[in-house]
Amino acid sequence: MNSILVVDDDQELRENLQEVLAGDKYEVTLAKNGTEALEIVKDKDFDLMLLDLIMPGLSGMETLMLLHRQKPQIRVVLMTAFSTVENAVEAMRRGADDYLTKPFKSADLLTTLRRVLEEAKFKACQMTLNMDGTFNSLANPIRRQILQLLVANARLRFMDVTRGLGIDDHTKVNFHLKVLKENGLIDQDDQRFYCLTTEGEKVSQCMNFVINNLTS
């Protein structure tokens, strides 16, 4: 479940946004100003901050700049009035990911948040998949198939892997398993079952995410 911090000095709007976002299965936390938001993120990580641009005290722009020093990984979508769109564009130059012009429809809000979060996931996957060892592991289609088999079955013995691949050459399968093991993507337990490591699970998720998005 993605977590979102909503920052706005308008209590009614904050609560309405919480209802909309919770209805779309987001975990929602509320803050009434930038100062409170920055205190909250010290103790909790969020995937995204929905941030009002014009607020008493710390403005949205100031909050954005301080946030990126403290938690640069948090994605930021600004909320702004028509008269401050230029400021929102400037904030995007400074690191915001998108903005919404008030008043906005719930459907537009949800579409924007999904897009920003998908882009974040894609960039994280891009960094993971571009690592030398990972790239080498995924360069071969047989190794990609092995990872997919382990995603589907969790634990497999050597002969299960060969049957799943439809390959009779056991030496070839053993070679590819060794490459995946050396790169930390798979391991064997005490009973000689092959399984994904934590890194292997992350790489497999990224691989499937990229494949699905390139083909959709």
XYZ file of C-alpha atoms in Angstrom:
216
model
C 0.000 0.000 0.000
C 1.429 3.384 -1.001
C 1.625 5.999 1.744
C 0.742 9.650 1.106
C 1.215 12.714 3.306
C -1.388 15.409 2.557
C -0.247 18.913 3.510
C -2.807 21.744 3.380
C -3.941 24.465 5.797
C -7.603 23.915 4.798
C -8.931 21.313 7.257
C -12.032 20.504 5.228
C -9.971 19.892 2.097
C -7.481 17.746 4.030
C -10.255 15.552 5.351
C -11.965 15.285 1.971
C -8.692 14.263 0.345
C -8.138 11.685 3.049
C -11.523 10.135 2.299
C -10.870 10.035 -1.454
C -7.369 8.590 -1.105
C -8.285 6.042 1.545
C -11.096 4.898 -0.742
C -8.454 4.184 -3.387
C -6.428 2.068 -0.925
C -3.760 4.632 -0.012
C -2.414 4.976 3.508
C -3.015 8.650 4.332
C -1.472 10.983 6.908
C -2.499 14.625 7.300
C -0.470 17.755 8.125
C -1.852 21.289 8.459
C 1.336 23.103 7.390
C 4.862 22.630 6.105
C 6.472 22.689 9.527
C 4.266 19.854 10.778
C 4.877 17.877 7.580
C 8.658 18.094 7.945
C 8.395 16.894 11.536
C 6.258 13.935 10.473
C 8.669 12.781 7.747
C 11.530 12.668 10.254
C 9.961 9.589 11.816
C 8.087 8.023 8.907
C 8.772 7.339 5.250
C 6.207 8.234 2.603
C 5.957 7.410 -1.072
C 4.407 10.748 -1.969
C 3.551 14.158 -0.518
C 0.477 16.027 -1.768
C 1.503 19.586 -0.968
C -0.379 22.897 -1.066
C 1.738 25.631 -2.619
C 0.321 28.607 -0.699
C 0.181 28.182 3.097
C 0.789 30.354 6.164
C 4.294 29.972 7.589
C 6.409 27.757 5.377
C 5.194 27.965 1.786
C 4.906 24.885 -0.368
C 8.059 25.927 -2.230
C 10.046 26.251 1.010
C 8.647 22.964 2.300
C 9.628 21.253 -0.958
C 13.224 22.483 -0.755
C 13.620 21.450 2.896
C 11.939 18.095 2.216
C 14.387 17.226 -0.551
C 17.295 17.819 1.814
C 15.699 15.563 4.401
C 13.938 12.862 2.316
C 14.851 13.274 -1.385
C 13.135 9.992 -2.344
C 9.615 11.266 -1.570
C 7.661 12.199 -4.686
C 5.812 15.537 -4.534
C 2.601 16.633 -6.245
C 1.699 20.285 -5.680
C -1.783 21.709 -5.312
C -2.118 25.277 -6.577
C -4.667 27.904 -7.587
C -4.861 29.215 -11.162
C -3.018 32.391 -10.159
C 0.044 30.475 -8.960
C 0.553 28.020 -11.818
C 3.802 29.751 -12.773
C 5.066 29.173 -9.231
C 4.100 25.517 -9.509
C 6.067 25.186 -12.741
C 9.051 26.781 -10.993
C 8.648 24.289 -8.142
C 8.775 21.430 -10.654
C 12.102 22.797 -11.859
C 13.204 22.527 -8.238
C 12.150 18.910 -7.893
C 8.354 18.594 -7.675
C 6.974 15.807 -9.852
C 3.647 17.294 -10.963
C 0.947 19.748 -9.946
C -2.828 19.969 -9.794
C -4.781 23.192 -10.255
C -7.514 23.791 -7.676
C -10.329 22.955 -7.837
C -9.603 19.528 -9.303
C -11.699 16.406 -9.763
C -11.065 13.307 -7.694
C -10.480 11.303 -10.880
C -7.773 13.749 -12.011
C -6.140 13.574 -8.596
C -6.027 9.778 -8.583
C -4.760 9.613 -12.165
C -1.946 12.046 -11.385
C -0.892 10.201 -8.242
C -0.875 6.828 -9.987
C 1.241 8.216 -12.816
C 3.793 9.813 -10.483
C 4.074 6.658 -8.380
C 4.437 4.474 -11.492
C 7.195 6.751 -12.787
C 8.953 6.493 -9.433
C 8.734 2.712 -9.541
C 10.043 2.661 -13.104
C 13.054 4.825 -12.194
C 13.819 2.665 -9.155
C 13.645 -0.437 -11.350
C 15.841 1.185 -13.959
C 18.541 1.775 -11.337
C 18.241 -1.792 -10.058
C 18.290 -3.426 -13.482
C 21.236 -1.357 -14.706
C 23.582 -2.732 -12.044
C 26.327 -4.711 -13.792
C 25.720 -8.062 -12.093
C 21.966 -7.775 -12.443
C 22.168 -6.765 -16.081
C 24.458 -9.710 -16.788
C 22.034 -12.058 -15.069
C 19.030 -10.812 -17.021
C 20.797 -10.602 -20.384
C 20.127 -14.294 -21.019
C 16.510 -15.435 -21.593
C 17.081 -18.751 -19.785
C 18.102 -16.908 -16.619
C 15.036 -14.699 -16.909
C 12.908 -17.858 -17.239
C 14.497 -19.343 -14.124
C 13.615 -16.248 -12.119
C 10.040 -16.380 -13.406
C 9.788 -20.069 -12.464
C 10.908 -19.262 -8.938
C 8.472 -16.375 -8.698
C 5.660 -18.776 -9.623
C 6.799 -21.715 -7.487
C 8.874 -20.232 -4.631
C 11.083 -23.344 -4.168
C 12.295 -25.763 -6.839
C 14.796 -28.599 -7.012
C 17.285 -28.776 -9.872
C 15.225 -31.288 -11.889
C 12.084 -29.193 -11.403
C 13.928 -26.235 -12.914
C 15.126 -28.249 -15.919
C 11.623 -29.590 -16.558
C 10.142 -26.122 -16.199
C 12.611 -24.788 -18.745
C 12.096 -27.736 -21.094
C 15.877 -28.138 -21.434
C 17.542 -31.571 -21.460
C 21.095 -30.211 -21.208
C 21.638 -30.292 -17.442
C 25.095 -28.740 -17.758
C 23.608 -25.646 -19.399
C 20.945 -25.280 -16.711
C 23.550 -25.719 -13.993
C 25.656 -22.958 -15.562
C 22.779 -20.472 -15.582
C 21.831 -21.333 -12.015
C 25.425 -20.736 -10.991
C 25.438 -17.278 -12.635
C 22.243 -16.297 -10.820
C 23.628 -17.613 -7.538
C 26.959 -15.790 -7.938
C 25.083 -12.536 -8.521
C 23.032 -13.005 -5.365
C 19.646 -13.455 -7.042
C 19.011 -17.067 -6.015
C 20.192 -19.390 -3.272
C 19.762 -22.981 -2.110
C 18.402 -24.062 1.248
C 19.528 -27.031 3.335
C 17.326 -29.352 1.291
C 18.911 -28.170 -1.989
C 15.814 -26.297 -3.097
C 16.492 -23.218 -5.197
C 14.710 -20.027 -4.138
C 14.908 -16.301 -4.763
C 16.932 -14.134 -2.427
C 15.536 -10.806 -1.236
C 17.503 -9.117 -4.008
C 16.228 -11.693 -6.490
C 12.625 -10.957 -5.505
C 13.205 -7.223 -6.014
C 14.877 -7.759 -9.386
C 12.083 -10.116 -10.518
C 9.438 -7.569 -9.564
C 11.305 -4.877 -11.481
C 11.796 -7.146 -14.481
C 8.080 -7.962 -14.630
C 7.134 -4.329 -14.065
C 9.306 -3.167 -16.974
C 8.097 -5.977 -19.270
C 4.433 -5.271 -18.491
C 4.802 -1.535 -19.035
C 6.725 -1.922 -22.278
C 4.114 -4.279 -23.696
C 0.975 -2.510 -22.436
